Amino acid sequence: MLPISVAMNNGHQPTEAVIGILAIQGDFALHAKMLERLGARWRLVKHTADLNGISALIIPGGESTTMLNVLADEHMDAAIREFAARGKPIFGTCAGAILLAKEVLNPAQQRLGLMDITIERNAYGRQVDSAVRQGECPSIADHPLEMVFIRAPIIRRVGKRVRVLGWAEGLPVLVEQDHLLAATFHPELTDDQTIHRYFLRKCGL
Amino acid sequence: MWQYDEQMKLKVGLAEMLKGGVIMDVTTAEQARIAEGAGAAAVMALERVPADIRKEGGVARMASVKVIKEIMSAVTIPVMAKARIGHFAEAQVLEALGVDYIDESEVLTPADEEHHIDKWPFKVPFVCGARNLGEALRRIGEGAAMIRTKGEAGSGNIVEAVRHLRAITGEIRQLTTLRDDELMAKAKELGAPFELVKWVAKNGRLPVPNFSAGGIATPADASLVMQLGAEAVFVGSGIFKSADPEKRAKAIVRATTHYNEPQVIAECSEDLGEPMRGIDVAKLKPEELLQTRGW
């Protein structure tokens, strides 16, 4: 079966950077697969203590309300904020991007509030409106990217410190603020490694 | 031939997003809000939970349009709804309403005793029940983007869910040990499309996610099916037929995330109130079984 059950890849060599993947719910196993292919060390993060010893964090796609619920149970939301405050890179895809945003619409909800963007949930519509779109990330990819949007959010506002790295159909879909990276699509659902490779570079790998 | 085309990528994609989560049966907008608040990854809108369908009898159909619409506007998580086996017109209605996933379900009274819905032409993804690998691959061949092991819905008894999960994962393991020239005979035996049998033999898993359903009533039940290889769980009657639905829902969500940590399962099993009563599946008459519906 899929690697969820065998996924505890305890990165034993402390000298080598380990990327944590938040594994409360969602497609965390696909991010793990992508990191595996890129030769990066990774570890699933399910508890606050799991944040110790990792050098960066990926927040995967899934349901943001589910993740928030379990995060709050263990005060893990505060721990992730502190993790970010120490300058550790965080990459959020879809639900992960929603969690990173400072402001969430449709409806307003709790969030980690780390990135100066306003994001609207389910903004393209329901599952029948999910689509594969062509997008551009001129500063990191010289080819158009296949971007998979699933009940995706739309970034409605970007703050001054936020740099837009990718567009699809005229909308910002990949944004960066210092050590934080957020995508409204799912690079982990395709074979294109560009976005993950870029995140690993941000992590100094 | 089975194809992981763009449409299938989107359909399977949503199933990927639900992994590690709990999909809860709800019959009202109020229950849907409770489910969402407790951390459900999605809700299943239906008129009666399986335990009541079992008790009250009669023909079980797609939920009323009014109930589905109320539930859809009450929550922001994905909303699934059930259509009867073979009832493609009910499925078309559900697609027109914009539900996020259709469950072609044995819990409802079948509309066709020979054919399932051709699921390929739909934009909305389908989940279908299965008891063994052959049944799972037939449904995938028809275009299902997610399989859930059937268990015995409305029983509050995990025994059938375990049987079906072990059957499917065991048959997959066995398939990977066969020689190429043995696969056609195996496909014949399973009653499954040859291309899909080859795919599973090569990859050692189903080409779509495999969730578990039918009889999950406690956090430990969720942990059990996850440890047996389920990638997410459906809870039907188990939540809203228990003494304290909100608390139980939250506990099962947490147990699904931390399924392989007995300490956490112990913590969230404490003080939950009475679970649903449940029935001994072995005492059911063959015609009372829901799992045998589907062909």
XYZ file of C-alpha atoms in Angstrom:
500
model
C 0.000 0.000 0.000
C 1.041 3.637 0.020
C 3.926 4.647 2.215
C 1.854 6.288 4.972
C 2.392 3.383 7.294
C 6.095 3.033 6.593
C 6.686 6.711 6.482
C 8.563 7.368 9.701
C 11.849 8.096 8.059
C 13.763 9.047 11.182
C 16.509 11.154 9.731
C 19.333 9.822 11.834
C 22.204 11.984 10.712
C 21.688 15.223 12.626
C 24.172 17.010 10.423
C 21.976 16.675 7.381
C 18.921 18.893 6.944
C 15.582 17.134 7.373
C 12.374 18.531 5.900
C 9.314 18.004 8.089
C 5.947 17.318 6.459
C 2.856 18.129 8.517
C 0.912 14.853 8.529
C -2.315 15.576 10.370
C -4.407 14.950 7.286
C -4.171 15.371 3.506
C -1.732 14.461 0.755
C 1.433 14.496 2.871
C 2.552 11.153 1.409
C 2.773 12.733 -2.061
C 5.089 15.453 -0.759
C 7.206 12.743 0.838
C 7.388 10.920 -2.484
C 8.488 14.111 -4.217
C 11.239 14.779 -1.644
C 12.295 11.155 -1.941
C 12.718 11.581 -5.691
C 14.766 14.732 -5.103
C 16.979 12.903 -2.640
C 16.038 15.082 0.350
C 15.637 13.722 3.871
C 12.172 14.099 5.346
C 10.099 13.216 8.362
C 6.391 13.284 9.127
C 5.303 15.820 11.736
C 2.297 14.843 13.846
C 3.190 16.309 17.230
C 4.698 19.543 18.470
C 7.818 17.674 19.549
C 8.335 16.478 15.965
C 9.257 20.054 15.026
C 12.502 19.672 16.923
C 15.394 18.819 14.690
C 13.794 19.657 11.367
C 15.083 22.521 9.299
C 11.984 23.312 7.232
C 8.299 22.390 7.078
C 5.833 21.529 4.321
C 2.123 21.989 5.018
C 0.324 19.801 2.475
C -3.048 19.937 0.754
C -6.079 18.600 2.590
C -8.841 20.242 4.568
C -7.681 23.360 6.397
C -10.494 23.110 8.969
C -9.452 19.557 9.877
C -5.804 20.560 10.227
C -6.635 23.606 12.354
C -8.695 21.453 14.661
C -5.950 18.976 15.409
C -3.261 21.710 15.481
C -5.163 23.567 18.187
C -5.503 20.405 20.293
C -1.785 20.265 20.921
C -1.024 23.990 20.710
C 0.929 23.078 17.635
C -0.235 26.267 15.899
C 1.785 28.336 18.358
C 4.762 26.026 17.912
C 4.672 26.450 14.127
C 4.501 30.245 14.511
C 7.566 30.088 16.699
C 9.254 27.778 14.179
C 8.620 30.408 11.485
C 9.831 33.207 13.744
C 13.187 31.440 13.933
C 13.450 31.950 10.163
C 12.827 28.321 9.218
C 11.392 27.888 5.698
C 7.754 26.791 5.366
C 6.028 25.744 2.143
C 2.238 25.441 2.049
C 0.203 23.983 -0.817
C -3.537 24.705 -1.136
C -4.823 24.088 2.415
C -1.248 24.784 3.516
C -1.372 28.180 1.785
C -4.663 28.916 3.558
C -3.060 28.107 6.905
C -0.123 30.428 6.168
C -2.293 33.422 5.181
C -2.820 36.430 7.393
C -6.439 36.776 6.298
C -8.877 34.071 5.157
C -12.220 34.685 3.445
C -15.229 32.445 2.706
C -15.520 32.076 5.603
C -13.139 33.972 7.860
C -11.376 31.352 9.959
C -8.443 30.826 12.292
C -5.048 30.537 10.625
C -1.367 30.665 11.392
C -1.301 34.190 9.952
C 2.335 34.202 8.886
C 2.184 35.540 5.356
C 0.800 38.920 4.381
C -1.800 37.696 1.900
C -5.598 37.498 1.804
C -6.845 34.197 0.511
C -10.372 33.116 -0.393
C -11.252 29.451 0.166
C -12.926 27.343 -2.544
C -12.804 30.435 -4.723
C -13.012 28.669 -8.096
C -16.117 26.764 -6.921
C -16.767 23.152 -6.002
C -15.091 19.936 -7.230
C -16.742 20.204 -10.685
C -14.776 23.443 -11.075
C -11.449 21.836 -10.199
C -9.106 21.981 -13.188
C -5.625 21.536 -14.556
C -4.415 24.945 -15.696
C -1.277 26.122 -17.473
C 0.774 28.518 -15.412
C 4.004 30.489 -15.557
C 6.727 30.936 -12.947
C 9.165 33.010 -15.024
C 11.795 33.522 -12.318
C 12.153 29.815 -11.495
C 10.992 27.850 -14.554
C 11.681 28.387 -18.247
C 8.731 26.200 -19.223
C 4.974 26.522 -18.622
C 3.887 24.460 -15.630
C 1.006 22.035 -15.388
C -0.859 23.221 -12.301
C -3.528 21.088 -10.626
C -6.174 23.087 -8.779
C -8.536 21.124 -6.522
C -11.280 23.085 -4.797
C -8.545 25.658 -4.755
C -8.345 29.019 -3.031
C -7.524 32.302 -4.774
C -5.063 34.848 -3.425
C -7.006 38.115 -3.398
C -4.387 40.457 -1.952
C -0.629 40.363 -1.579
C 1.193 42.573 0.906
C 4.199 44.758 0.123
C 6.736 42.205 1.307
C 5.207 39.416 -0.767
C 6.650 38.526 -4.156
C 4.461 36.824 -6.751
C 6.448 34.027 -8.416
C 3.730 32.295 -10.397
C 0.563 33.126 -12.291
C -2.236 31.146 -13.907
C -5.055 32.776 -15.832
C -3.937 36.182 -14.614
C -4.109 35.260 -10.907
C -1.199 34.881 -8.497
C -0.796 31.182 -7.628
C 2.722 30.972 -6.169
C 3.887 33.609 -3.698
C 6.889 34.127 -1.470
C 7.598 36.204 1.598
C 11.164 35.810 2.804
C 11.446 32.196 3.978
C 7.751 31.393 3.361
C 6.388 29.927 0.132
C 2.731 29.284 -0.733
C 1.067 27.676 -3.748
C -2.681 27.501 -4.374
C -2.119 24.485 -6.669
C -0.616 21.055 -6.037
C 2.885 20.576 -7.496
C 2.994 17.282 -5.538
C 0.242 15.877 -7.791
C 2.384 16.170 -10.930
C 5.758 14.816 -11.995
C 7.205 18.317 -12.361
C 9.785 18.854 -9.615
C 10.437 22.551 -10.269
C 8.564 23.991 -7.286
C 9.898 21.508 -4.733
C 13.397 21.959 -6.105
C 12.980 25.710 -5.602
C 11.817 25.178 -2.012
C 14.802 22.952 -1.306
C 17.065 25.733 -2.577
C 15.363 28.089 -0.109
C 16.275 25.545 2.549
C 19.900 25.699 1.456
C 19.770 22.232 -0.093
C -8.683 0.902 -21.045
C -8.035 2.566 -17.704
C -6.399 5.944 -18.075
C -4.919 8.357 -15.605
C -6.001 11.274 -17.760
C -6.530 14.864 -16.709
C -10.046 14.225 -15.416
C -8.950 11.171 -13.444
C -6.061 13.190 -12.010
C -8.545 15.737 -10.615
C -10.863 13.034 -9.303
C -8.112 11.046 -7.606
C -6.591 14.365 -6.525
C -9.546 15.167 -4.287
C -9.362 11.672 -2.786
C -5.668 12.331 -2.039
C -6.683 15.461 -0.112
C -9.050 13.420 2.063
C -6.417 10.902 3.120
C -5.803 10.523 6.806
C -9.215 12.060 7.407
C -12.702 11.048 8.491
C -15.774 11.298 6.273
C -18.941 11.452 8.360
C -22.526 10.563 7.515
C -24.917 13.435 8.243
C -28.651 13.830 7.708
C -29.146 17.515 8.582
C -27.318 20.832 8.232
C -26.914 20.910 12.014
C -25.154 17.525 12.029
C -22.971 18.689 9.134
C -21.852 21.712 11.183
C -21.055 19.479 14.151
C -19.047 17.163 11.894
C -17.086 20.049 10.378
C -16.454 21.550 13.798
C -15.121 18.220 15.011
C -12.619 18.079 12.150
C -14.334 15.921 9.511
C -12.475 16.015 6.181
C -15.814 15.688 4.358
C -19.437 14.854 5.046
C -21.776 12.378 3.368
C -25.280 13.773 2.959
C -28.033 11.210 3.283
C -31.640 10.928 4.345
C -31.227 8.217 6.988
C -28.067 6.734 8.455
C -27.558 3.043 7.607
C -28.658 1.886 11.086
C -32.051 3.519 10.545
C -32.343 2.229 6.972
C -31.779 -1.234 8.395
C -34.378 -0.751 11.142
C -37.076 1.018 9.152
C -36.778 -0.855 5.866
C -38.498 0.381 2.707
C -36.724 1.647 -0.389
C -33.659 3.746 0.427
C -33.033 6.407 -2.221
C -30.792 9.392 -2.881
C -31.308 12.062 -0.185
C -33.801 14.815 -0.910
C -32.486 17.737 -2.918
C -33.507 20.085 -0.122
C -31.436 18.259 2.497
C -28.408 18.067 0.193
C -28.590 21.771 -0.607
C -28.934 22.704 3.064
C -25.915 20.615 3.938
C -23.902 22.061 1.059
C -24.563 25.590 2.224
C -23.907 24.750 5.888
C -20.265 23.647 5.510
C -17.125 24.497 3.538
C -15.630 20.996 3.500
C -16.427 18.651 0.578
C -19.960 17.245 0.524
C -20.562 13.742 -0.786
C -23.935 12.152 -1.476
C -25.117 8.645 -2.239
C -26.781 7.403 -5.406
C -28.322 3.948 -5.787
C -26.258 1.319 -7.591
C -26.901 1.676 -11.320
C -29.092 4.761 -10.892
C -27.232 7.082 -13.235
C -30.121 9.560 -13.258
C -29.744 10.100 -9.495
C -26.027 10.584 -10.120
C -26.783 13.156 -12.817
C -28.973 15.048 -10.355
C -26.197 14.996 -7.757
C -23.741 16.306 -10.331
C -26.157 19.067 -11.300
C -26.396 20.038 -7.617
C -22.598 20.301 -7.506
C -21.825 17.707 -4.827
C -18.103 17.026 -4.600
C -18.151 13.195 -4.623
C -20.824 10.630 -5.444
C -20.975 7.370 -3.503
C -22.597 4.677 -5.645
C -23.671 2.841 -2.560
C -24.935 -0.558 -1.524
C -26.478 1.131 1.519
C -29.269 2.367 -0.740
C -31.639 -0.013 -2.514
C -30.043 -0.971 -5.855
C -31.721 0.366 -8.990
C -30.019 -2.122 -11.305
C -29.159 -5.675 -10.350
C -26.716 -6.201 -13.195
C -24.982 -2.950 -14.074
C -23.249 -0.222 -12.154
C -23.111 3.378 -13.345
C -20.669 4.162 -16.159
C -18.717 6.714 -14.167
C -16.340 7.950 -16.866
C -18.637 10.570 -18.460
C -19.151 12.354 -15.123
C -17.071 15.320 -14.015
C -17.850 14.552 -10.390
C -15.696 11.754 -8.982
C -17.223 8.523 -7.665
C -16.416 6.316 -4.710
C -17.648 2.713 -4.753
C -17.708 -0.078 -2.214
C -15.819 -3.352 -2.640
C -15.356 -6.565 -0.684
C -12.486 -8.017 -2.670
C -9.955 -7.126 -5.337
C -12.087 -8.255 -8.266
C -14.966 -6.047 -7.202
C -12.626 -3.093 -6.577
C -11.056 -3.405 -10.035
C -14.430 -3.732 -11.753
C -15.506 -0.458 -10.131
C -12.217 1.225 -11.060
C -12.668 -0.057 -14.608
C -16.061 1.676 -14.638
C -14.368 4.916 -13.612
C -14.457 5.016 -9.789
C -11.757 7.354 -8.406
C -11.847 5.965 -4.875
C -12.621 2.579 -3.384
C -13.947 2.024 0.103
C -14.118 -1.413 1.578
C -17.781 -2.065 2.310
C -17.823 -3.580 5.759
C -21.404 -4.016 6.947
C -23.008 -0.572 7.091
C -25.199 0.263 10.068
C -23.935 -2.688 12.080
C -21.554 -0.906 14.438
C -19.475 -4.056 14.023
C -15.985 -3.830 12.561
C -15.640 -7.496 11.613
C -16.730 -7.131 7.983
C -14.600 -4.027 7.364
C -11.598 -6.008 8.576
C -12.506 -8.980 6.407
C -12.772 -6.828 3.280
C -9.593 -4.864 3.926
C -7.609 -8.026 4.554
C -9.108 -9.591 1.427
C -8.107 -6.684 -0.804
C -4.638 -6.085 0.614
C -3.948 -9.840 0.704
C -5.063 -10.328 -2.887
C -2.893 -7.396 -3.977
C 0.133 -8.917 -2.254
C -0.531 -12.240 -3.899
C -0.858 -10.630 -7.317
C 2.624 -9.134 -7.058
C 4.110 -12.629 -6.734
C 2.691 -13.939 -10.010
C 4.554 -14.363 -13.280
C 3.388 -12.239 -16.227
C 2.033 -15.311 -18.004
C -0.182 -16.079 -15.008
C -1.994 -12.738 -14.956
C -4.633 -13.446 -17.598
C -5.898 -16.524 -15.789
C -5.914 -14.470 -12.578
C -7.891 -11.706 -14.282
C -10.415 -14.312 -15.368
C -10.657 -15.677 -11.852
C -11.066 -12.207 -10.300
C -13.517 -11.102 -12.962
C -11.427 -7.968 -13.329
C -10.110 -5.994 -16.326
C -6.775 -7.472 -17.483
C -5.083 -4.060 -17.823
C -5.882 -3.221 -14.212
C -4.732 -6.625 -12.976
C -1.399 -5.988 -14.727
C -1.198 -2.507 -13.195
C -1.782 -3.784 -9.664
C 0.675 -6.678 -10.115
C 3.337 -4.188 -11.150
C 2.637 -1.452 -8.580
C 1.473 -3.447 -5.574
C -1.467 -1.164 -4.817
C -4.771 -0.017 -6.279
C -4.500 2.777 -8.855
C -6.888 4.888 -6.708
C -7.007 5.483 -2.928
C -8.568 2.825 -0.728
C -10.614 3.981 2.258
C -12.506 1.914 4.816
C -16.210 1.963 5.726
C -18.953 -0.043 7.371
C -18.926 -0.660 11.120
C -16.434 1.868 12.500
C -17.766 2.999 15.898
C -14.774 3.744 18.149
C -11.339 5.430 17.947
C -9.739 1.989 18.207
C -11.829 0.798 15.229
C -10.428 3.671 13.168
C -6.906 2.829 14.319
C -7.418 -0.828 13.397
C -8.498 -0.223 9.806
C -5.777 2.406 9.285
C -3.145 -0.029 10.541
C -4.547 -2.632 8.150
C -3.860 -0.290 5.240
C -6.934 1.940 4.868
C -5.975 5.473 3.827
C -8.955 7.242 5.458
C -12.205 6.226 7.137
C -15.913 6.674 6.572
C -18.026 6.710 9.710
C -21.731 6.236 9.162
C -24.075 5.509 12.013
C -21.175 5.304 14.488
C -21.176 9.013 15.311
C -24.733 10.298 15.350
C -26.089 7.047 16.831
C -23.764 7.374 19.828
C -24.467 9.118 23.134
C -22.192 12.134 22.520
C -21.694 12.632 18.752
C -19.527 15.742 18.978
C -17.053 14.220 21.376
C -16.939 10.895 19.544
C -16.472 12.639 16.177
C -13.513 14.614 17.493
C -12.010 11.501 19.065
C -12.256 9.482 15.852
C -10.651 12.326 13.869
C -7.721 12.423 16.287
C -7.451 8.631 16.335
C -7.257 8.552 12.525
C -4.360 11.033 12.458
C -2.479 9.205 15.219
C -3.633 5.705 14.266
C -0.326 4.061 15.092
C 0.124 5.678 18.529
C -1.698 3.565 21.159
C -1.137 6.215 23.831
C -3.137 8.763 21.841
C -5.864 6.227 21.011
C -6.153 5.494 24.735
C -6.448 9.201 25.542
C -9.139 9.887 23.002
C -11.106 6.752 23.908
C -11.644 7.987 27.437
C -15.031 9.157 28.634
C -16.813 9.131 25.268
C -20.175 7.907 26.529
C -21.986 4.936 25.015
C -21.036 3.914 21.458
C -23.809 2.830 19.111
C -25.283 -0.466 20.237
C -24.292 -2.559 17.211
C -25.373 -5.966 15.972
C -23.840 -9.376 15.484
C -23.403 -9.629 11.714
C -23.361 -13.435 11.896
C -26.961 -13.346 13.134
C -28.189 -11.356 10.129
C -30.111 -13.271 7.476
C -28.434 -13.249 4.035
C -31.125 -10.913 2.687
C -30.424 -8.465 5.507
C -26.798 -7.991 4.448
C -26.053 -4.752 2.590
C -22.551 -5.790 1.513
C -23.755 -8.411 -0.966
C -25.338 -5.696 -3.115
C -23.027 -4.856 -6.034
C -21.944 -7.049 -8.908
